[in-house]
Short mmCIF file of C-alpha atoms in Angstrom, two decimals:
data_model
loop_
_atom_site.label_atom_id
_atom_site.label_comp_id
_atom_site.label_asym_id
_atom_site.label_seq_id
_atom_site.Cartn_x
_atom_site.Cartn_y
_atom_site.Cartn_z
CA MET A 219 13.80 -9.11 -6.45
CA HIS A 220 11.63 -10.86 -4.65
CA ILE A 221 12.26 -13.18 -1.68
CA LYS A 222 10.43 -16.37 -1.41
CA ILE A 223 8.95 -16.07 1.33
CA ALA A 224 5.17 -17.04 2.50
CA ILE A 225 3.27 -15.72 5.53
CA ASN A 226 0.55 -17.31 7.71
CA VAL A 227 -1.77 -15.13 8.91
CA PRO A 228 -4.06 -15.45 12.30
CA THR A 229 -7.23 -13.26 13.43
CA ALA A 230 -5.92 -9.77 14.77
CA MET A 231 -7.67 -6.59 15.92
CA SER A 232 -11.05 -5.84 16.01
CA PHE A 233 -11.10 -1.85 15.64
CA PHE A 234 -10.00 -0.25 12.96
CA SER A 235 -7.36 2.60 12.66
CA ILE A 236 -6.11 3.64 9.78
CA LEU A 237 -3.11 5.68 9.66
CA PHE A 238 -0.62 6.05 6.93
CA VAL A 239 3.00 7.29 7.39
CA ILE A 240 5.57 6.91 4.76
CA GLY A 241 6.94 10.09 4.43
CA PHE A 242 6.77 12.19 7.12
CA GLU A 243 9.62 12.01 9.67
CA LYS A 244 8.87 12.86 14.21
CA ASN A 245 12.37 13.31 16.01
CA ALA A 246 14.49 11.03 14.45
CA LEU A 247 17.04 11.58 17.19
CA ALA A 248 14.85 8.69 19.21
CA VAL A 249 15.42 5.92 16.92
CA THR A 250 18.92 4.07 16.43
CA ILE A 251 20.50 1.40 14.71
CA ASP A 252 24.40 0.87 16.75
CA SER A 253 25.41 -2.36 14.74
CA LEU A 254 23.69 -4.66 12.19
CA SER A 255 24.56 -8.57 11.51
CA GLY A 256 24.10 -10.48 8.21
CA ALA A 257 25.54 -10.02 4.89
CA PRO A 258 23.46 -7.54 3.31
CA ASN A 259 22.09 -9.83 0.39
CA ASN A 260 18.31 -10.40 -0.75
CA GLY A 261 16.99 -13.37 1.17
CA ASN A 262 19.08 -13.26 3.63
CA LEU A 263 18.02 -13.06 7.92
CA ILE A 264 19.92 -9.55 9.12
CA SER A 265 19.77 -8.73 12.40
CA ILE A 266 20.04 -4.56 13.69
CA SER A 267 20.36 -3.20 17.25
CA GLY A 268 19.87 -0.03 18.75
CA SER A 269 16.54 1.66 20.58
CA GLY A 270 13.61 3.02 20.04
CA TYR A 271 11.90 0.39 18.21
CA GLY A 272 9.24 -0.26 20.28
CA SER A 273 6.64 -3.21 19.58
CA ASN A 274 5.14 -4.57 16.43
CA SER A 275 2.46 -7.17 17.72
CA ALA A 276 1.94 -7.87 13.87
CA VAL A 277 5.72 -9.86 13.93
CA ARG A 278 4.28 -11.78 16.64
CA THR A 279 1.24 -12.94 15.46
CA GLY A 280 2.39 -12.90 12.08
CA ASP A 281 0.39 -10.86 11.36
CA ILE A 282 2.43 -9.79 8.09
CA GLN A 283 1.04 -10.16 4.24
CA TRP A 284 4.15 -10.57 1.53
CA LEU A 285 2.87 -11.19 -2.17
CA GLY A 286 6.89 -11.36 -3.60
CA ASP A 287 7.09 -15.35 -3.29
CA ASN A 288 3.58 -16.07 -4.87
CA ILE A 289 4.30 -13.60 -7.27
CA GLU A 290 8.08 -15.19 -8.04
CA LEU A 291 6.72 -18.67 -7.79
CA GLY A 292 3.84 -18.34 -10.04
CA ASN A 293 3.35 -19.62 -13.72
CA VAL A 294 3.30 -17.35 -16.42
CA ALA A 295 0.63 -16.32 -18.39
CA ALA A 296 -1.74 -18.63 -14.92
CA GLU A 297 -4.51 -16.80 -13.54
CA PHE A 298 -3.20 -15.91 -9.74
CA SER A 299 -2.86 -18.24 -6.96
CA PRO A 300 -4.39 -17.05 -4.29
CA PRO A 301 -2.50 -17.74 0.07
CA PRO A 302 -4.48 -18.33 2.52
CA ASN A 303 -7.15 -15.12 3.50
CA TRP A 304 -6.32 -13.45 -0.78
CA SER A 305 -9.07 -13.93 -3.61
CA TYR A 306 -9.65 -12.81 -6.95
CA HIS A 307 -12.56 -12.00 -9.43
CA ARG A 308 -12.80 -14.59 -12.17
CA ALA A 309 -12.86 -14.20 -15.53
CA GLU A 310 -16.36 -13.23 -17.04
CA THR A 311 -17.19 -11.40 -19.84
CA THR A 312 -16.50 -7.97 -18.51
CA PHE A 313 -13.99 -8.94 -15.88
CA ASP A 314 -10.31 -9.55 -16.94
CA ALA A 315 -8.74 -12.44 -14.33
CA PRO A 316 -5.05 -11.08 -12.79
CA HIS A 317 -2.48 -13.03 -14.20
CA TYR A 318 1.06 -13.74 -13.28
CA ASP A 319 3.72 -11.82 -15.85
CA ASN A 320 6.74 -11.56 -17.12
CA LEU A 321 6.83 -8.11 -19.25
CA GLN A 322 7.09 -6.53 -16.67
CA ALA A 323 8.53 -6.86 -12.94
CA HIS A 324 9.54 -4.10 -10.34
CA SER A 325 11.90 -6.61 -9.32
CA GLY A 326 12.78 -10.41 -9.88
CA ASN A 327 11.05 -11.54 -13.10
CA LYS A 328 7.28 -11.24 -12.83
CA SER A 329 4.61 -8.99 -11.44
CA ILE A 330 0.30 -9.10 -11.62
CA ARG A 331 -1.30 -8.23 -14.75
CA ILE A 332 -4.08 -7.45 -15.02
CA THR A 333 -5.83 -5.87 -18.66
CA TYR A 334 -9.00 -3.71 -19.17
CA ASP A 335 -10.53 -3.12 -22.49
CA LEU A 336 -13.99 -1.63 -23.94
CA ASN A 337 -15.72 -5.36 -22.42
CA LYS A 338 -13.28 -5.94 -19.50
CA TYR A 339 -14.33 -2.97 -16.98
CA GLY A 340 -13.17 -5.34 -14.30
CA GLY A 341 -10.74 -7.13 -12.27
CA TYR A 342 -9.18 -7.19 -8.94
CA PHE A 343 -7.34 -9.80 -6.45
CA ASN A 344 -7.15 -9.02 -3.06
CA TYR A 345 -6.92 -9.50 0.96
CA ASN A 346 -9.16 -10.46 3.75
CA HIS A 347 -8.30 -9.89 7.10
CA GLU A 348 -10.87 -12.00 9.54
CA SER A 349 -11.91 -9.28 12.06
CA ALA A 350 -11.46 -5.30 11.01
CA PHE A 351 -8.04 -3.70 10.39
CA GLY A 352 -8.21 -1.30 13.26
CA LYS A 353 -4.96 -0.10 11.87
CA VAL A 354 -3.40 -0.88 8.86
CA PHE A 355 -0.47 -0.06 6.45
CA TYR A 356 0.13 -1.32 3.05
CA SER A 357 2.23 -1.01 0.86
CA ALA A 358 2.87 -1.99 -3.12
CA TRP A 359 4.23 -1.12 -6.56
CA MET A 360 2.55 -0.48 -9.87
CA ARG A 361 2.62 0.35 -12.88
CA ILE A 362 0.46 1.47 -15.66
CA ALA A 363 0.86 1.46 -19.82
CA GLY A 364 0.71 4.80 -20.80
CA PRO A 365 -1.41 6.84 -23.81
CA SER A 366 1.43 5.09 -26.59
CA SER A 367 -0.92 2.09 -25.90
CA TRP A 368 -4.60 2.59 -25.61
CA THR A 369 -7.03 4.88 -26.93
CA CYS A 370 -9.79 6.18 -24.93
CA ASN A 371 -13.39 5.64 -26.23
CA GLY A 372 -14.89 7.41 -23.18
CA THR A 373 -17.43 10.23 -22.61
CA SER A 374 -15.80 13.77 -22.73
CA GLY A 375 -14.87 13.09 -19.28
CA GLY A 376 -12.58 11.02 -20.94
CA CYS A 377 -11.79 7.10 -19.12
CA GLN A 378 -11.71 6.22 -15.75
CA TYR A 379 -9.69 3.99 -14.00
CA LYS A 380 -10.02 3.71 -10.56
CA ASN A 381 -6.55 2.96 -9.04
CA GLY A 382 -3.78 2.51 -6.01
CA GLY A 383 -5.50 0.10 -4.09
CA ARG A 384 -9.17 0.52 -2.34
CA ILE A 385 -9.55 0.32 1.26
CA THR A 386 -13.54 -1.43 2.22
CA SER A 387 -15.34 -2.82 4.73
CA GLY A 388 -15.10 -6.83 3.17
CA VAL A 389 -17.00 -5.81 -0.10
CA ILE A 390 -17.21 -3.50 -3.01
CA ASP A 391 -20.46 -1.79 -2.29
CA LEU A 392 -22.39 1.88 -2.38
CA GLY A 393 -22.94 2.59 0.88
CA ARG A 394 -20.11 0.62 3.13
CA PRO A 395 -17.29 2.42 4.15
CA GLN A 396 -13.87 2.52 1.67
CA PHE A 397 -10.74 4.94 0.70
CA TYR A 398 -10.67 4.34 -2.85
CA THR A 399 -8.68 6.32 -5.54
CA SER A 400 -10.15 7.48 -9.06
CA THR A 401 -8.06 9.12 -12.21
CA TRP A 402 -10.12 10.80 -15.44
CA THR A 403 -8.09 10.97 -18.77
CA GLU A 404 -9.17 13.98 -20.18
CA GLN A 405 -9.59 16.02 -16.70
CA GLY A 406 -6.09 15.22 -16.00
CA ASN A 407 -7.21 15.25 -12.21
CA PHE A 408 -6.46 12.59 -9.17
CA VAL A 409 -9.24 12.38 -6.51
CA VAL A 410 -8.97 10.03 -3.40
CA PHE A 411 -12.80 9.07 -1.80
CA MET A 412 -13.51 8.63 1.74
CA GLN A 413 -16.88 7.35 1.93
CA THR A 414 -18.70 6.48 5.44
CA SER A 415 -23.08 5.00 5.39
CA SER A 416 -23.29 7.88 8.23
CA ASP A 417 -26.35 10.53 6.74
CA THR A 418 -25.72 12.80 10.00
CA GLU A 419 -22.00 13.31 9.58
CA PRO A 420 -21.23 16.76 7.89
CA GLY A 421 -19.74 17.49 4.67
CA VAL A 422 -18.01 20.92 4.49
CA VAL A 423 -14.45 22.02 3.67
CA SER A 424 -14.23 23.13 7.11
CA ASP A 425 -15.59 20.36 9.25
CA TYR A 426 -11.30 18.60 7.97
CA PRO A 427 -8.45 21.49 8.96
CA HIS A 428 -5.10 19.90 8.40
CA ASN A 429 -1.51 20.60 7.13
CA THR A 430 -2.37 19.78 3.69
CA GLY A 431 -5.70 19.40 2.16
CA SER A 432 -9.43 19.36 3.14
CA ALA A 433 -12.17 16.80 2.91
CA GLU A 434 -15.54 17.94 0.80
CA CYS A 435 -18.80 16.03 0.54
CA TYR A 436 -18.90 14.70 -3.05
CA GLN A 437 -21.50 16.83 -5.66
CA TRP A 438 -24.82 14.59 -5.62
CA MET A 439 -22.80 11.75 -3.34
CA CYS A 440 -23.86 13.82 -0.03
CA PRO A 441 -25.73 11.57 0.70
CA GLY A 442 -25.95 9.30 -2.07
CA PRO A 443 -28.94 7.38 -3.31
CA THR A 444 -28.46 4.68 -0.52
CA GLY A 445 -27.65 6.61 2.37
CA GLU A 446 -23.89 6.77 2.06
CA ARG A 447 -21.28 10.05 2.26
CA ARG A 448 -18.79 9.56 0.04
CA TYR A 449 -15.89 12.71 0.49
CA LEU A 450 -13.31 13.88 -1.79
CA LEU A 451 -10.04 14.45 0.62
CA ASN A 452 -8.58 16.69 -1.29
CA GLY A 453 -4.25 17.64 -1.66
CA PRO A 454 -1.40 18.41 -3.54
CA HIS A 455 -2.88 14.79 -5.43
CA ASP A 456 0.16 13.34 -8.08
CA THR A 457 -0.27 9.84 -8.66
CA VAL A 458 -0.13 6.54 -11.15
CA GLY A 459 -2.71 7.52 -13.97
CA PRO A 460 -3.30 5.98 -17.02
CA ASN A 461 -2.07 9.57 -18.47
CA THR A 462 0.01 10.92 -15.67
CA ASN A 463 3.35 9.13 -13.95
CA SER A 464 2.85 6.18 -16.20
CA ASP A 465 4.87 3.44 -17.91
CA MET A 466 6.98 3.43 -14.84
CA TRP A 467 6.88 2.00 -11.68
CA VAL A 468 5.62 3.71 -9.09
CA ARG A 469 5.41 2.79 -5.12
CA ILE A 470 2.05 3.81 -3.00
CA ASP A 471 1.59 3.55 0.83
CA TRP A 472 -2.00 4.17 2.53
CA TYR A 473 -1.23 4.42 6.66
CA ALA A 474 -4.93 4.36 8.00
CA GLU A 475 -6.86 4.11 11.52
CA GLU A 476 -10.28 3.73 11.80
CA SER A 477 -11.85 6.81 14.13
CA SER A 478 -14.68 6.06 16.77
CA PRO A 479 -17.86 6.06 15.39
CA LEU A 480 -19.17 9.00 14.30
CA VAL A 481 -16.17 11.02 16.01
CA LYS A 482 -13.28 12.41 13.42
CA ASN A 483 -10.40 10.89 14.88
CA GLY A 484 -9.34 8.65 12.12
CA THR A 485 -6.19 8.85 10.13
CA PHE A 486 -5.10 8.38 6.54
CA LYS A 487 -1.86 9.57 5.04
CA MET A 488 -0.76 8.88 1.25
CA VAL A 489 2.63 8.59 0.33
CA LEU A 490 4.07 8.60 -3.41
CA GLN A 491 7.37 6.98 -4.36
CA LYS A 492 8.37 7.69 -8.34
CA PRO A 493 11.57 7.56 -9.72
CA GLY A 494 14.46 10.51 -9.58
CA GLU A 495 12.21 12.45 -6.82
CA ILE A 496 12.00 12.90 -3.32
CA ILE A 497 9.14 10.88 -2.03
CA ASN A 498 6.56 12.51 -1.35
CA THR A 499 3.22 12.22 1.10
CA VAL A 500 0.57 13.71 -1.33
CA LEU A 501 -2.23 13.18 1.51
CA ASP A 502 -1.87 13.76 5.78
CA PHE A 503 -5.04 13.53 7.75
CA ASP A 504 -3.81 13.38 11.12
CA LYS A 505 -7.31 12.28 13.34
CA ASN A 506 -9.51 14.71 12.00
CA LEU A 507 -11.66 12.02 9.86
CA GLN A 508 -14.83 10.31 11.12
CA THR A 509 -13.97 6.92 9.16
CA THR A 510 -17.31 4.64 10.21
CA ASP A 511 -20.77 5.90 11.90
CA GLY A 512 -20.06 2.00 13.99
CA SER A 513 -22.17 -0.45 11.60
CA ASP A 514 -19.65 -1.43 9.69
CA TYR A 515 -15.44 -1.29 9.68
CA TYR A 516 -12.67 -1.71 7.31
CA LYS A 517 -11.51 -5.43 6.79
CA SER A 518 -10.23 -6.11 3.05
CA ILE A 519 -7.65 -3.97 0.32
CA PHE A 520 -8.21 -4.39 -3.13
CA PHE A 521 -5.91 -4.48 -6.09
CA GLY A 522 -7.38 -2.79 -9.31
CA THR A 523 -11.00 -3.24 -9.23
CA TYR A 524 -12.34 -0.90 -12.63
CA ALA A 525 -11.56 0.75 -15.77
CA SER A 526 -13.70 2.26 -18.30
CA GLY A 527 -13.58 3.23 -21.74
CA PHE A 528 -9.73 2.33 -22.73
CA SER A 529 -9.32 0.12 -25.99
CA LYS A 530 -6.68 -1.32 -23.77
CA LEU A 531 -5.39 -0.65 -20.47
CA ASP A 532 -2.19 -3.41 -19.26
CA THR A 533 -1.76 -2.64 -15.44
CA TRP A 534 0.70 -3.99 -12.91
CA TRP A 535 1.63 -4.97 -9.22
CA ASP A 536 4.58 -6.06 -7.01
CA ASP A 537 5.88 -6.15 -4.21
CA ILE A 538 2.66 -6.01 -2.08
CA PHE A 539 3.24 -5.55 1.26
CA ILE A 540 0.44 -5.31 4.48
CA GLN A 541 0.80 -5.21 8.14
CA THR A 542 -2.10 -4.73 10.23
CA GLY A 543 -2.07 -3.20 13.85
CA GLY A 544 0.33 0.08 12.93
CA GLN A 545 3.18 1.51 10.96
CA GLN A 546 6.36 -0.08 12.37
CA ARG A 547 8.59 -1.44 9.60
CA VAL A 548 12.11 -1.28 8.30
CA GLU A 549 12.80 -0.04 5.28
CA ILE A 550 16.14 0.36 2.95
CA GLY A 551 16.76 4.28 1.26
CA ASP A 552 19.21 5.57 -1.04
CA THR A 553 20.57 8.65 1.06
CA SER A 554 21.02 8.96 4.82
CA GLU A 555 18.08 11.17 5.84
CA TRP A 556 14.81 10.07 5.89
CA SER A 557 13.59 12.77 4.08
CA THR A 558 15.84 13.19 1.34
CA ASN A 559 14.80 9.69 -0.01
CA THR A 560 13.77 8.84 -3.47
CA HIS A 561 14.22 5.20 -3.11
CA ARG A 562 13.10 3.02 -0.96
CA GLU A 563 11.76 -1.05 -0.21
CA ILE A 564 10.84 -2.39 2.61
CA GLN A 565 12.02 -5.16 4.69
CA ILE A 566 9.86 -8.26 6.10
CA PRO A 567 10.75 -8.33 9.63
CA VAL A 568 10.66 -12.21 11.87
CA SER A 569 11.83 -10.19 15.16
CA TRP A 570 11.16 -7.65 16.57
CA SER A 571 11.79 -5.96 19.97
CA ASP A 572 12.43 -2.18 21.76
CA ASN A 573 16.84 -2.84 20.88
CA SER A 574 16.32 -5.24 17.92
CA ILE A 575 15.19 -6.12 15.05
CA SER A 576 15.23 -9.43 13.05
CA PHE A 577 14.37 -9.20 9.06
CA ILE A 578 15.15 -10.51 5.70
CA PHE A 579 16.77 -8.60 3.41
CA ASN A 580 14.54 -7.17 0.59
CA GLN A 581 16.91 -5.97 -2.62
CA GLY A 582 13.91 -5.08 -4.54
CA SER A 583 15.49 -2.89 -7.38
CA PHE A 584 18.18 -1.52 -5.25
CA GLN A 585 21.59 -2.69 -7.71
CA ASN A 586 24.42 -5.07 -6.11
CA GLY A 587 27.12 -2.58 -4.93
CA SER A 588 25.51 0.27 -4.46
CA ARG A 589 25.81 1.98 -1.44
CA ALA A 590 21.65 1.81 0.93
CA TYR A 591 20.72 3.36 3.95
CA LEU A 592 18.90 1.32 6.67
CA PHE A 593 16.04 2.88 8.15
CA VAL A 594 13.65 2.29 11.52
CA VAL A 595 10.07 3.20 11.45
CA ASN A 596 8.56 3.07 15.19
CA GLU A 597 4.54 3.27 15.77
CA ALA A 598 4.70 6.62 16.96
CA GLY A 599 5.99 7.91 13.16
CA SER A 600 10.09 8.26 14.86
CA VAL A 601 13.10 7.78 12.38
CA ASN A 602 16.75 7.27 12.78
CA SER A 603 19.37 8.05 10.42
CA GLY A 604 20.03 5.72 8.23
CA TYR A 605 22.83 3.05 9.21
CA PRO A 606 24.92 2.73 6.10
CA ILE A 607 25.28 -0.96 4.32
CA THR A 608 26.24 -1.73 0.74
CA ILE A 609 23.99 -4.51 -0.83
CA GLY A 610 25.89 -7.77 -1.26
CA GLY A 611 28.25 -6.99 0.99
CA GLN A 612 29.71 -8.75 3.82
CA LEU A 613 29.27 -10.00 7.02
CA SER A 614 29.80 -8.40 9.98
CA ASP A 615 31.07 -9.82 13.37
CA ILE A 616 28.23 -9.35 15.49
CA ALA A 617 26.35 -12.16 16.86
CA PRO A 618 24.27 -13.75 14.29
CA PRO A 619 20.08 -13.25 14.84
CA THR A 620 17.58 -15.33 15.38
CA SER A 621 15.28 -17.84 13.66
CA PRO A 622 12.29 -16.03 12.10
CA ARG A 623 8.95 -17.13 13.53
CA ASN A 624 5.07 -17.37 11.72
CA PHE A 625 6.95 -17.53 8.22
CA ASN A 626 6.82 -20.48 6.18
CA VAL A 627 10.65 -20.30 3.66
CA HIS A 628 10.67 -21.30 0.26
#
């Protein structure tokens, strides 16, 4: 289900740190939820009290994007109507425009659909921040039609889909910093690229030691024809693609912190949630990536972008959440321990202090009457043991929450 809410986004930070945090846990006892006020029904205002929440500047400044309201209010078959700071590539000979669609939905009744074919190999919509992110967390549900609905007319490598989102310096352009993903149908591989505009950054595996993978300069792209360096971020890859985990709704979370210029202290984390499986951190680079040489910084996120060789490939997006400034957030999960969750839905914060948080309840695809658990992730990545709730439950006897700020509720 979607919460009908729009968020006004002012200018935020001027320095980019990308960090992804969804699937890992640090010192869960540092964060507690002691009480809750409000009925956990979709769209209700909820307040929790406890400790260890820290601060969240994005809530104070309104630097949060939630597309649930926009999607549910869109007219079926109409082109995407972008809220402030959003845009999209309009339909033309080689591009399909994103449309509102009711054939598939993760929650509520609608989603955003982009269809690619042999002639229309481009299509995307994107969020444009007014300044560099510094740190950014985003979460999106996506679905790709499976092999029964398309044929591949590509080269020996198969058909390619650049999926899962793309964090860039404002444009899709070789030679500009970006993170993006790519899947080839025949090769069956999924890769995540990190690209910098530096010619001085060495590109060998040993430069990026960490616990789940490595990064190497990718084939002929080191440097490429325009001077950029493109790196493969290797790990236990598992994501959604045309022939991998297709025909299902999958949630992809990215957290990133920009590095200092020419310094390997940036972060990139990616988490995958798919039905019936424990949520999995598929990439975990922690303060050991160089993301920029100082000439450009990250400030945009693209959804979709490119697919080649498909007779027809339908893709859908739903429940997109973007927060500038850190990984702090409130979630509901299906088990009492964060590390065993197989289903999570992000909540929409409206006030935040070290010992209390108010948020608008997002039921997502949880059913009424089901048991769920509340979690708070603070800036350091610490998370509490789950606080039990029943979706569709009754009001508690605790004082009501404060009114939200920086939101327009429809």
